[in-house]
C-alpha cells in the first residue's frame, strides 16, 4: 500500500504509545511500517532533502499530537502519551485528523490560527487552510512539490527559447554547458574545437578532462522532430571513422524507442543521448541561461547544542 498520510498515522501512533511508557520514536516508525505493510522501496523513499518520507510524516503526526496535548516529548527522540491522550483512546474513535483535533483541543486550534496568521503575513492573503495543517502533504513535501512545478515550468520555457535561437547560439550554449560540467578545460579550449570539424557526422570535439587525456565527440542538433535510430547509427559510424570510443548526442527534441535501444546495446563505444528535457534540466543544474531569484534554507533544531555536558 502507499505510504500513509499524516492523518492516517496519528491514531496508530497514539495507540502505540497508549501503554503509558516512554517510546523511542525511531522504533515506532518501524512498527508503523510493519502495521501498514509497507514495502522496502516505500520504507526507503526519500524527500529531496534526504529524509525518509515515512519518518517525516510520522514526525509531523507526533507534532500534531503534542500540540493537541495528547502526547508529550520528555526528551530528545522520545514520546509518551498524556492523561488526556489516554482518555481519548478510551472513547474508541476510528480516526483522528486535523478537524477532530481542532474540536477537541483549544490549544491545537489556537496553534492553527497562529499558523494561519503567519501564513497571511507572508502571503498577504488568508488561505482557507494553512498548508502545514492539511495533513495531505507535510511542509517539506509541499515545498518540494512547489519546487518541482516551478522547475518544470522553467525547463519548458528554457527549451522553447533554445528552439527559437539560431544554430550558432545553440553551439555556444553547448560549449558553455559542457565546460560547466567539467569537460573541455577552459571555455577557450572547448571553443577552439567545437563546431570546426563539421565532417563525417561530427559537430565537435571536446576534451573529456582538463589534461586532454581523452576526447569526446559531439553531435548537437537543434531539431523539432524525434531523433531515430538511423541518426544515432550514423553518429556511431562517424565515431568509428575517427577511431573514437566516446560520444555525446545532444538534441532539443526526443529520441525514438529504437534509438534509445540501439545506444544502450553498444558494447565497444559509449554514446550518451541527451534529449531536450534533459538538456533543459542540465542547463538549470549548471546555471546556463538562468539566474537565482530567491533561495531558502531549511533548518532544524540542533539538539546537541542544548545538551549539557
PDB file of C-alpha atoms in Angstrom:
ATOM      1  CA  UNK A   1       0.000   0.000   0.000  1.00  0.00           C
ATOM      2  CA  UNK A   2       1.002   3.649  -0.316  1.00  0.00           C
ATOM      3  CA  UNK A   3       2.908   5.449   2.417  1.00  0.00           C
ATOM      4  CA  UNK A   4       0.235   6.657   4.884  1.00  0.00           C
ATOM      5  CA  UNK A   5      -0.562  10.358   5.174  1.00  0.00           C
ATOM      6  CA  UNK A   6      -0.060  12.278   8.388  1.00  0.00           C
ATOM      7  CA  UNK A   7      -3.709  11.982   9.474  1.00  0.00           C
ATOM      8  CA  UNK A   8      -3.600   8.225   8.837  1.00  0.00           C
ATOM      9  CA  UNK A   9      -0.649   7.947  11.211  1.00  0.00           C
ATOM     10  CA  UNK A  10      -1.937   9.956  14.182  1.00  0.00           C
ATOM     11  CA  UNK A  11      -4.273   7.398  15.758  1.00  0.00           C
ATOM     12  CA  UNK A  12      -1.927   4.409  15.189  1.00  0.00           C
ATOM     13  CA  UNK A  13       0.932   6.393  16.733  1.00  0.00           C
ATOM     14  CA  UNK A  14      -1.189   7.332  19.733  1.00  0.00           C
ATOM     15  CA  UNK A  15      -2.278   3.702  20.149  1.00  0.00           C
ATOM     16  CA  UNK A  16       1.337   2.529  20.176  1.00  0.00           C
ATOM     17  CA  UNK A  17       2.064   4.985  22.971  1.00  0.00           C
ATOM     18  CA  UNK A  18      -1.088   4.005  24.838  1.00  0.00           C
ATOM     19  CA  UNK A  19       0.741   1.708  27.268  1.00  0.00           C
ATOM     20  CA  UNK A  20       1.839   4.800  29.223  1.00  0.00           C
ATOM     21  CA  UNK A  21       5.529   4.000  28.652  1.00  0.00           C
ATOM     22  CA  UNK A  22       8.227   6.101  27.061  1.00  0.00           C
ATOM     23  CA  UNK A  23       8.906   5.136  23.443  1.00  0.00           C
ATOM     24  CA  UNK A  24      11.752   5.962  21.091  1.00  0.00           C
ATOM     25  CA  UNK A  25      10.078   7.472  18.059  1.00  0.00           C
ATOM     26  CA  UNK A  26      12.553   5.827  15.672  1.00  0.00           C
ATOM     27  CA  UNK A  27      11.467   2.394  16.901  1.00  0.00           C
ATOM     28  CA  UNK A  28       7.801   3.235  16.423  1.00  0.00           C
ATOM     29  CA  UNK A  29       8.452   4.203  12.804  1.00  0.00           C
ATOM     30  CA  UNK A  30       9.488   0.623  12.073  1.00  0.00           C
ATOM     31  CA  UNK A  31       6.445  -0.730  13.892  1.00  0.00           C
ATOM     32  CA  UNK A  32       4.143   1.549  11.899  1.00  0.00           C
ATOM     33  CA  UNK A  33       5.803   0.480   8.655  1.00  0.00           C
ATOM     34  CA  UNK A  34       5.005  -3.135   9.541  1.00  0.00           C
ATOM     35  CA  UNK A  35       1.428  -2.288  10.503  1.00  0.00           C
ATOM     36  CA  UNK A  36       0.843  -0.633   7.130  1.00  0.00           C
ATOM     37  CA  UNK A  37       2.634  -3.459   5.294  1.00  0.00           C
ATOM     38  CA  UNK A  38       4.994  -1.074   3.532  1.00  0.00           C
ATOM     39  CA  UNK A  39       7.439  -2.488   1.008  1.00  0.00           C
ATOM     40  CA  UNK A  40      11.198  -1.947   1.261  1.00  0.00           C
ATOM     41  CA  UNK A  41      11.009   0.624  -1.531  1.00  0.00           C
ATOM     42  CA  UNK A  42       8.268   2.538   0.307  1.00  0.00           C
ATOM     43  CA  UNK A  43      10.272   2.475   3.527  1.00  0.00           C
ATOM     44  CA  UNK A  44      13.317   3.819   1.697  1.00  0.00           C
ATOM     45  CA  UNK A  45      11.504   6.555  -0.258  1.00  0.00           C
ATOM     46  CA  UNK A  46      13.285   9.845   0.390  1.00  0.00           C
ATOM     47  CA  UNK A  47      12.498  13.524   0.143  1.00  0.00           C
ATOM     48  CA  UNK A  48      14.945  15.661  -1.874  1.00  0.00           C
ATOM     49  CA  UNK A  49      16.477  16.695   1.457  1.00  0.00           C
ATOM     50  CA  UNK A  50      17.449  13.051   2.033  1.00  0.00           C
ATOM     51  CA  UNK A  51      14.984  12.462   4.877  1.00  0.00           C
ATOM     52  CA  UNK A  52      12.745   9.412   4.777  1.00  0.00           C
ATOM     53  CA  UNK A  53       9.187  10.268   3.705  1.00  0.00           C
ATOM     54  CA  UNK A  54       7.802   7.918   6.357  1.00  0.00           C
ATOM     55  CA  UNK A  55      10.000   9.422   9.094  1.00  0.00           C
ATOM     56  CA  UNK A  56       8.937  12.899   8.019  1.00  0.00           C
ATOM     57  CA  UNK A  57       5.231  12.085   8.160  1.00  0.00           C
ATOM     58  CA  UNK A  58       5.478  10.253  11.490  1.00  0.00           C
ATOM     59  CA  UNK A  59       7.369  13.261  12.827  1.00  0.00           C
ATOM     60  CA  UNK A  60       4.569  15.613  11.854  1.00  0.00           C
ATOM     61  CA  UNK A  61       1.935  13.245  13.278  1.00  0.00           C
ATOM     62  CA  UNK A  62       3.901  13.428  16.541  1.00  0.00           C
ATOM     63  CA  UNK A  63       3.963  17.234  16.337  1.00  0.00           C
ATOM     64  CA  UNK A  64       0.190  17.432  15.840  1.00  0.00           C
ATOM     65  CA  UNK A  65      -0.480  15.117  18.777  1.00  0.00           C
ATOM     66  CA  UNK A  66       1.867  17.092  21.026  1.00  0.00           C
ATOM     67  CA  UNK A  67       0.293  20.411  20.007  1.00  0.00           C
ATOM     68  CA  UNK A  68      -3.104  18.907  20.859  1.00  0.00           C
ATOM     69  CA  UNK A  69      -1.904  17.855  24.324  1.00  0.00           C
ATOM     70  CA  UNK A  70      -2.352  14.153  23.605  1.00  0.00           C
ATOM     71  CA  UNK A  71       1.331  13.335  23.685  1.00  0.00           C
ATOM     72  CA  UNK A  72       4.491  14.794  25.187  1.00  0.00           C
ATOM     73  CA  UNK A  73       8.223  14.598  24.496  1.00  0.00           C
ATOM     74  CA  UNK A  74      10.081  14.058  27.788  1.00  0.00           C
ATOM     75  CA  UNK A  75      13.433  14.147  25.994  1.00  0.00           C
ATOM     76  CA  UNK A  76      15.012  14.053  22.564  1.00  0.00           C
ATOM     77  CA  UNK A  77      13.552  11.397  20.247  1.00  0.00           C
ATOM     78  CA  UNK A  78      11.222  10.023  22.927  1.00  0.00           C
ATOM     79  CA  UNK A  79       7.436  10.313  23.220  1.00  0.00           C
ATOM     80  CA  UNK A  80       4.888   9.451  25.896  1.00  0.00           C
ATOM     81  CA  UNK A  81       1.111   9.615  25.982  1.00  0.00           C
ATOM     82  CA  UNK A  82      -0.510  12.177  28.276  1.00  0.00           C
ATOM     83  CA  UNK A  83      -3.521  11.610  30.560  1.00  0.00           C
ATOM     84  CA  UNK A  84      -5.645  13.474  28.018  1.00  0.00           C
ATOM     85  CA  UNK A  85      -4.385  11.118  25.302  1.00  0.00           C
ATOM     86  CA  UNK A  86      -5.294   8.058  27.397  1.00  0.00           C
ATOM     87  CA  UNK A  87      -8.787   9.408  28.000  1.00  0.00           C
ATOM     88  CA  UNK A  88      -9.220   9.961  24.268  1.00  0.00           C
ATOM     89  CA  UNK A  89      -8.247   6.364  23.470  1.00  0.00           C
ATOM     90  CA  UNK A  90     -10.948   5.104  25.835  1.00  0.00           C
ATOM     91  CA  UNK A  91     -13.538   6.705  23.539  1.00  0.00           C
ATOM     92  CA  UNK A  92     -12.540   4.313  20.715  1.00  0.00           C
ATOM     93  CA  UNK A  93     -12.575   6.857  17.899  1.00  0.00           C
ATOM     94  CA  UNK A  94     -11.952   5.238  14.492  1.00  0.00           C
ATOM     95  CA  UNK A  95      -9.927   8.135  13.110  1.00  0.00           C
ATOM     96  CA  UNK A  96      -8.092  11.304  14.131  1.00  0.00           C
ATOM     97  CA  UNK A  97      -7.499  14.190  11.772  1.00  0.00           C
ATOM     98  CA  UNK A  98      -6.876  17.938  11.946  1.00  0.00           C
ATOM     99  CA  UNK A  99     -10.572  18.857  12.217  1.00  0.00           C
ATOM    100  CA  UNK A 100     -11.019  16.373  15.060  1.00  0.00           C
ATOM    101  CA  UNK A 101      -8.065  17.871  16.945  1.00  0.00           C
ATOM    102  CA  UNK A 102      -9.391  21.400  16.422  1.00  0.00           C
ATOM    103  CA  UNK A 103     -12.696  20.424  18.006  1.00  0.00           C
ATOM    104  CA  UNK A 104     -11.145  18.621  20.952  1.00  0.00           C
ATOM    105  CA  UNK A 105      -8.129  20.785  21.737  1.00  0.00           C
ATOM    106  CA  UNK A 106      -8.315  24.566  22.280  1.00  0.00           C
ATOM    107  CA  UNK A 107      -4.515  24.842  22.233  1.00  0.00           C
ATOM    108  CA  UNK A 108      -4.325  22.996  18.927  1.00  0.00           C
ATOM    109  CA  UNK A 109      -6.975  25.297  17.485  1.00  0.00           C
ATOM    110  CA  UNK A 110      -5.001  28.322  18.681  1.00  0.00           C
ATOM    111  CA  UNK A 111      -1.845  26.898  17.119  1.00  0.00           C
ATOM    112  CA  UNK A 112      -3.722  26.505  13.827  1.00  0.00           C
ATOM    113  CA  UNK A 113      -4.849  30.106  13.997  1.00  0.00           C
ATOM    114  CA  UNK A 114      -1.318  31.272  14.704  1.00  0.00           C
ATOM    115  CA  UNK A 115      -0.066  29.316  11.691  1.00  0.00           C
ATOM    116  CA  UNK A 116      -2.775  30.992   9.649  1.00  0.00           C
ATOM    117  CA  UNK A 117      -1.742  34.454  10.847  1.00  0.00           C
ATOM    118  CA  UNK A 118       1.887  33.793   9.967  1.00  0.00           C
ATOM    119  CA  UNK A 119       0.816  32.483   6.565  1.00  0.00           C
ATOM    120  CA  UNK A 120      -1.289  35.596   5.990  1.00  0.00           C
ATOM    121  CA  UNK A 121       1.607  37.859   6.852  1.00  0.00           C
ATOM    122  CA  UNK A 122       3.884  36.017   4.459  1.00  0.00           C
ATOM    123  CA  UNK A 123       1.417  35.722   1.595  1.00  0.00           C
ATOM    124  CA  UNK A 124      -0.616  38.877   2.203  1.00  0.00           C
ATOM    125  CA  UNK A 125      -3.702  36.714   1.921  1.00  0.00           C
ATOM    126  CA  UNK A 126      -5.597  34.352   4.195  1.00  0.00           C
ATOM    127  CA  UNK A 127      -5.587  30.768   2.893  1.00  0.00           C
ATOM    128  CA  UNK A 128      -8.578  28.557   3.574  1.00  0.00           C
ATOM    129  CA  UNK A 129      -6.273  26.236   5.474  1.00  0.00           C
ATOM    130  CA  UNK A 130      -2.557  26.753   6.117  1.00  0.00           C
ATOM    131  CA  UNK A 131      -0.664  24.167   4.023  1.00  0.00           C
ATOM    132  CA  UNK A 132       1.166  22.974   7.143  1.00  0.00           C
ATOM    133  CA  UNK A 133      -2.073  21.703   8.624  1.00  0.00           C
ATOM    134  CA  UNK A 134      -3.771  19.913   5.748  1.00  0.00           C
ATOM    135  CA  UNK A 135      -2.056  16.544   6.537  1.00  0.00           C
ATOM    136  CA  UNK A 136      -2.321  15.722   2.823  1.00  0.00           C
ATOM    137  CA  UNK A 137       1.321  16.688   2.490  1.00  0.00           C
ATOM    138  CA  UNK A 138       3.907  17.669   5.071  1.00  0.00           C
ATOM    139  CA  UNK A 139       5.506  21.130   4.700  1.00  0.00           C
ATOM    140  CA  UNK A 140       8.630  19.539   3.259  1.00  0.00           C
ATOM    141  CA  UNK A 141       6.582  17.632   0.674  1.00  0.00           C
ATOM    142  CA  UNK A 142       4.557  20.730  -0.231  1.00  0.00           C
ATOM    143  CA  UNK A 143       7.760  22.719  -0.663  1.00  0.00           C
ATOM    144  CA  UNK A 144       9.243  20.012  -2.876  1.00  0.00           C
ATOM    145  CA  UNK A 145       6.071  19.809  -4.993  1.00  0.00           C
ATOM    146  CA  UNK A 146       6.082  23.579  -5.499  1.00  0.00           C
ATOM    147  CA  UNK A 147       9.781  23.478  -6.393  1.00  0.00           C
ATOM    148  CA  UNK A 148       9.268  20.683  -8.919  1.00  0.00           C
ATOM    149  CA  UNK A 149       6.366  22.565 -10.504  1.00  0.00           C
ATOM    150  CA  UNK A 150       8.444  25.747 -10.814  1.00  0.00           C
ATOM    151  CA  UNK A 151      11.392  23.790 -12.167  1.00  0.00           C
ATOM    152  CA  UNK A 152       9.228  22.002 -14.728  1.00  0.00           C
ATOM    153  CA  UNK A 153       7.777  25.280 -15.977  1.00  0.00           C
ATOM    154  CA  UNK A 154      11.255  26.791 -16.179  1.00  0.00           C
ATOM    155  CA  UNK A 155      12.554  23.778 -18.142  1.00  0.00           C
ATOM    156  CA  UNK A 156       9.674  24.093 -20.641  1.00  0.00           C
ATOM    157  CA  UNK A 157      10.364  27.800 -21.089  1.00  0.00           C
ATOM    158  CA  UNK A 158      14.094  27.190 -21.492  1.00  0.00           C
ATOM    159  CA  UNK A 159      13.569  24.564 -24.167  1.00  0.00           C
ATOM    160  CA  UNK A 160      11.279  26.893 -26.103  1.00  0.00           C
ATOM    161  CA  UNK A 161      13.908  29.633 -26.003  1.00  0.00           C
ATOM    162  CA  UNK A 162      16.576  27.176 -27.179  1.00  0.00           C
ATOM    163  CA  UNK A 163      14.324  26.104 -30.064  1.00  0.00           C
ATOM    164  CA  UNK A 164      13.981  29.755 -31.087  1.00  0.00           C
ATOM    165  CA  UNK A 165      17.709  30.538 -31.036  1.00  0.00           C
ATOM    166  CA  UNK A 166      19.914  30.258 -34.135  1.00  0.00           C
ATOM    167  CA  UNK A 167      22.340  27.348 -34.648  1.00  0.00           C
ATOM    168  CA  UNK A 168      25.411  29.404 -33.750  1.00  0.00           C
ATOM    169  CA  UNK A 169      23.896  30.420 -30.422  1.00  0.00           C
ATOM    170  CA  UNK A 170      22.957  26.792 -29.744  1.00  0.00           C
ATOM    171  CA  UNK A 171      26.553  25.792 -30.429  1.00  0.00           C
ATOM    172  CA  UNK A 172      27.802  28.329 -27.872  1.00  0.00           C
ATOM    173  CA  UNK A 173      25.209  27.096 -25.399  1.00  0.00           C
ATOM    174  CA  UNK A 174      26.504  23.530 -25.757  1.00  0.00           C
ATOM    175  CA  UNK A 175      30.048  24.777 -25.195  1.00  0.00           C
ATOM    176  CA  UNK A 176      29.038  26.628 -22.028  1.00  0.00           C
ATOM    177  CA  UNK A 177      27.153  23.632 -20.670  1.00  0.00           C
ATOM    178  CA  UNK A 178      29.930  21.111 -21.287  1.00  0.00           C
ATOM    179  CA  UNK A 179      32.559  23.376 -19.738  1.00  0.00           C
ATOM    180  CA  UNK A 180      30.351  23.961 -16.693  1.00  0.00           C
ATOM    181  CA  UNK A 181      30.013  20.196 -16.388  1.00  0.00           C
ATOM    182  CA  UNK A 182      33.793  19.887 -16.219  1.00  0.00           C
ATOM    183  CA  UNK A 183      34.657  18.974 -19.807  1.00  0.00           C
ATOM    184  CA  UNK A 184      36.973  20.721 -22.195  1.00  0.00           C
ATOM    185  CA  UNK A 185      39.203  22.504 -19.700  1.00  0.00           C
ATOM    186  CA  UNK A 186      38.537  26.193 -20.324  1.00  0.00           C
ATOM    187  CA  UNK A 187      35.854  27.730 -22.499  1.00  0.00           C
ATOM    188  CA  UNK A 188      38.555  28.913 -24.868  1.00  0.00           C
ATOM    189  CA  UNK A 189      39.949  25.370 -25.236  1.00  0.00           C
ATOM    190  CA  UNK A 190      36.474  23.974 -25.861  1.00  0.00           C
ATOM    191  CA  UNK A 191      35.566  26.693 -28.307  1.00  0.00           C
ATOM    192  CA  UNK A 192      38.589  26.070 -30.499  1.00  0.00           C
ATOM    193  CA  UNK A 193      37.412  22.534 -31.153  1.00  0.00           C
ATOM    194  CA  UNK A 194      33.645  22.546 -31.120  1.00  0.00           C
ATOM    195  CA  UNK A 195      31.886  23.317 -34.354  1.00  0.00           C
ATOM    196  CA  UNK A 196      35.014  23.236 -36.517  1.00  0.00           C
ATOM    197  CA  UNK A 197      35.257  19.635 -37.646  1.00  0.00           C
ATOM    198  CA  UNK A 198      31.939  19.513 -39.462  1.00  0.00           C
ATOM    199  CA  UNK A 199      32.672  16.277 -41.276  1.00  0.00           C
ATOM    200  CA  UNK A 200      31.540  12.706 -41.106  1.00  0.00           C
ATOM    201  CA  UNK A 201      28.556  13.389 -38.867  1.00  0.00           C
ATOM    202  CA  UNK A 202      30.674  15.008 -36.130  1.00  0.00           C
ATOM    203  CA  UNK A 203      29.771  18.507 -34.971  1.00  0.00           C
ATOM    204  CA  UNK A 204      32.571  18.961 -32.477  1.00  0.00           C
ATOM    205  CA  UNK A 205      35.316  17.559 -30.315  1.00  0.00           C
ATOM    206  CA  UNK A 206      35.916  18.367 -26.682  1.00  0.00           C
ATOM    207  CA  UNK A 207      38.380  17.125 -24.077  1.00  0.00           C
ATOM    208  CA  UNK A 208      36.951  14.713 -21.523  1.00  0.00           C
ATOM    209  CA  UNK A 209      39.229  16.152 -18.829  1.00  0.00           C
ATOM    210  CA  UNK A 210      41.357  19.217 -18.241  1.00  0.00           C
ATOM    211  CA  UNK A 211      44.560  17.386 -19.210  1.00  0.00           C
ATOM    212  CA  UNK A 212      43.161  16.234 -22.525  1.00  0.00           C
ATOM    213  CA  UNK A 213      43.858  12.561 -21.842  1.00  0.00           C
ATOM    214  CA  UNK A 214      40.799  11.557 -23.845  1.00  0.00           C
ATOM    215  CA  UNK A 215      38.338  13.259 -26.167  1.00  0.00           C
ATOM    216  CA  UNK A 216      34.575  13.124 -26.594  1.00  0.00           C
ATOM    217  CA  UNK A 217      32.939  13.651 -29.989  1.00  0.00           C
ATOM    218  CA  UNK A 218      29.798  15.771 -30.089  1.00  0.00           C
ATOM    219  CA  UNK A 219      26.683  15.780 -32.208  1.00  0.00           C
ATOM    220  CA  UNK A 220      24.457  18.784 -31.406  1.00  0.00           C
ATOM    221  CA  UNK A 221      21.158  19.119 -33.263  1.00  0.00           C
ATOM    222  CA  UNK A 222      18.515  21.790 -32.681  1.00  0.00           C
ATOM    223  CA  UNK A 223      15.687  19.708 -34.060  1.00  0.00           C
ATOM    224  CA  UNK A 224      11.914  19.605 -33.693  1.00  0.00           C
ATOM    225  CA  UNK A 225      11.381  16.021 -34.863  1.00  0.00           C
ATOM    226  CA  UNK A 226      12.425  12.962 -32.855  1.00  0.00           C
ATOM    227  CA  UNK A 227      15.881  11.530 -33.424  1.00  0.00           C
ATOM    228  CA  UNK A 228      15.688   8.000 -34.792  1.00  0.00           C
ATOM    229  CA  UNK A 229      17.986   5.023 -34.648  1.00  0.00           C
ATOM    230  CA  UNK A 230      19.358   5.832 -38.103  1.00  0.00           C
ATOM    231  CA  UNK A 231      20.657   9.200 -36.896  1.00  0.00           C
ATOM    232  CA  UNK A 232      22.323   7.593 -33.881  1.00  0.00           C
ATOM    233  CA  UNK A 233      23.741   4.818 -36.076  1.00  0.00           C
ATOM    234  CA  UNK A 234      25.239   7.410 -38.431  1.00  0.00           C
ATOM    235  CA  UNK A 235      26.842   9.142 -35.448  1.00  0.00           C
ATOM    236  CA  UNK A 236      28.304   5.846 -34.225  1.00  0.00           C
ATOM    237  CA  UNK A 237      29.637   5.228 -37.728  1.00  0.00           C
ATOM    238  CA  UNK A 238      31.307   8.624 -37.654  1.00  0.00           C
ATOM    239  CA  UNK A 239      32.918   7.712 -34.335  1.00  0.00           C
ATOM    240  CA  UNK A 240      34.220   4.521 -35.919  1.00  0.00           C
ATOM    241  CA  UNK A 241      35.764   6.566 -38.722  1.00  0.00           C
ATOM    242  CA  UNK A 242      37.607   8.645 -36.113  1.00  0.00           C
ATOM    243  CA  UNK A 243      38.634   5.558 -34.113  1.00  0.00           C
ATOM    244  CA  UNK A 244      36.757   7.169 -31.208  1.00  0.00           C
ATOM    245  CA  UNK A 245      35.021   5.319 -28.390  1.00  0.00           C
ATOM    246  CA  UNK A 246      33.039   8.090 -26.704  1.00  0.00           C
ATOM    247  CA  UNK A 247      30.338  10.387 -27.992  1.00  0.00           C
ATOM    248  CA  UNK A 248      27.517  12.640 -26.841  1.00  0.00           C
ATOM    249  CA  UNK A 249      24.445  13.273 -28.990  1.00  0.00           C
ATOM    250  CA  UNK A 250      22.578  16.389 -27.839  1.00  0.00           C
ATOM    251  CA  UNK A 251      19.220  17.356 -29.300  1.00  0.00           C
ATOM    252  CA  UNK A 252      16.406  19.721 -28.429  1.00  0.00           C
ATOM    253  CA  UNK A 253      13.922  17.026 -29.479  1.00  0.00           C
ATOM    254  CA  UNK A 254      13.389  13.475 -28.181  1.00  0.00           C
ATOM    255  CA  UNK A 255      14.729  10.050 -29.142  1.00  0.00           C
ATOM    256  CA  UNK A 256      12.647   7.230 -30.513  1.00  0.00           C
ATOM    257  CA  UNK A 257      12.466   3.981 -28.597  1.00  0.00           C
ATOM    258  CA  UNK A 258      14.584   2.284 -31.275  1.00  0.00           C
ATOM    259  CA  UNK A 259      17.270   4.959 -30.950  1.00  0.00           C
ATOM    260  CA  UNK A 260      17.456   4.518 -27.183  1.00  0.00           C
ATOM    261  CA  UNK A 261      17.571   0.742 -27.526  1.00  0.00           C
ATOM    262  CA  UNK A 262      20.341   0.912 -30.126  1.00  0.00           C
ATOM    263  CA  UNK A 263      22.514   3.183 -27.955  1.00  0.00           C
ATOM    264  CA  UNK A 264      22.006   1.000 -24.883  1.00  0.00           C
ATOM    265  CA  UNK A 265      23.193  -2.121 -26.744  1.00  0.00           C
ATOM    266  CA  UNK A 266      26.525  -0.686 -27.876  1.00  0.00           C
ATOM    267  CA  UNK A 267      29.480  -2.634 -26.486  1.00  0.00           C
ATOM    268  CA  UNK A 268      32.645  -1.117 -27.952  1.00  0.00           C
ATOM    269  CA  UNK A 269      31.530   2.506 -27.751  1.00  0.00           C
ATOM    270  CA  UNK A 270      29.901   4.686 -25.117  1.00  0.00           C
ATOM    271  CA  UNK A 271      27.309   7.055 -26.549  1.00  0.00           C
ATOM    272  CA  UNK A 272      25.255   9.275 -24.262  1.00  0.00           C
ATOM    273  CA  UNK A 273      21.947  10.582 -25.623  1.00  0.00           C
ATOM    274  CA  UNK A 274      20.746  13.895 -24.184  1.00  0.00           C
ATOM    275  CA  UNK A 275      17.224  14.904 -25.224  1.00  0.00           C
ATOM    276  CA  UNK A 276      15.580  18.291 -24.894  1.00  0.00           C
ATOM    277  CA  UNK A 277      14.113  17.647 -21.448  1.00  0.00           C
ATOM    278  CA  UNK A 278      17.449  16.517 -20.023  1.00  0.00           C
ATOM    279  CA  UNK A 279      19.229  19.374 -21.774  1.00  0.00           C
ATOM    280  CA  UNK A 280      16.921  21.913 -20.131  1.00  0.00           C
ATOM    281  CA  UNK A 281      17.397  20.329 -16.709  1.00  0.00           C
ATOM    282  CA  UNK A 282      21.175  20.292 -17.122  1.00  0.00           C
ATOM    283  CA  UNK A 283      21.020  23.973 -18.030  1.00  0.00           C
ATOM    284  CA  UNK A 284      19.126  24.612 -14.784  1.00  0.00           C
ATOM    285  CA  UNK A 285      21.529  22.499 -12.717  1.00  0.00           C
ATOM    286  CA  UNK A 286      24.601  24.246 -14.111  1.00  0.00           C
ATOM    287  CA  UNK A 287      23.120  27.774 -14.303  1.00  0.00           C
ATOM    288  CA  UNK A 288      23.122  28.147 -18.086  1.00  0.00           C
ATOM    289  CA  UNK A 289      20.615  30.781 -19.199  1.00  0.00           C
ATOM    290  CA  UNK A 290      19.018  31.021 -15.749  1.00  0.00           C
ATOM    291  CA  UNK A 291      19.584  33.085 -12.628  1.00  0.00           C
ATOM    292  CA  UNK A 292      18.606  32.645  -8.984  1.00  0.00           C
ATOM    293  CA  UNK A 293      15.604  34.730  -7.945  1.00  0.00           C
ATOM    294  CA  UNK A 294      15.398  33.558  -4.335  1.00  0.00           C
ATOM    295  CA  UNK A 295      16.617  30.707  -2.154  1.00  0.00           C
ATOM    296  CA  UNK A 296      15.502  29.132   1.112  1.00  0.00           C
ATOM    297  CA  UNK A 297      17.481  27.296   3.777  1.00  0.00           C
ATOM    298  CA  UNK A 298      15.518  24.621   5.632  1.00  0.00           C
ATOM    299  CA  UNK A 299      16.877  24.328   9.176  1.00  0.00           C
ATOM    300  CA  UNK A 300      16.217  22.030  12.129  1.00  0.00           C
ATOM    301  CA  UNK A 301      16.908  22.275  15.832  1.00  0.00           C
ATOM    302  CA  UNK A 302      20.459  21.233  16.722  1.00  0.00           C
ATOM    303  CA  UNK A 303      19.610  19.114  19.747  1.00  0.00           C
ATOM    304  CA  UNK A 304      23.285  18.555  20.591  1.00  0.00           C
ATOM    305  CA  UNK A 305      23.658  22.280  21.198  1.00  0.00           C
ATOM    306  CA  UNK A 306      21.150  22.182  24.047  1.00  0.00           C
ATOM    307  CA  UNK A 307      22.539  19.073  25.743  1.00  0.00           C
ATOM    308  CA  UNK A 308      24.591  19.790  28.847  1.00  0.00           C
ATOM    309  CA  UNK A 309      27.890  18.001  29.479  1.00  0.00           C
TER     310      UNK A 309
END
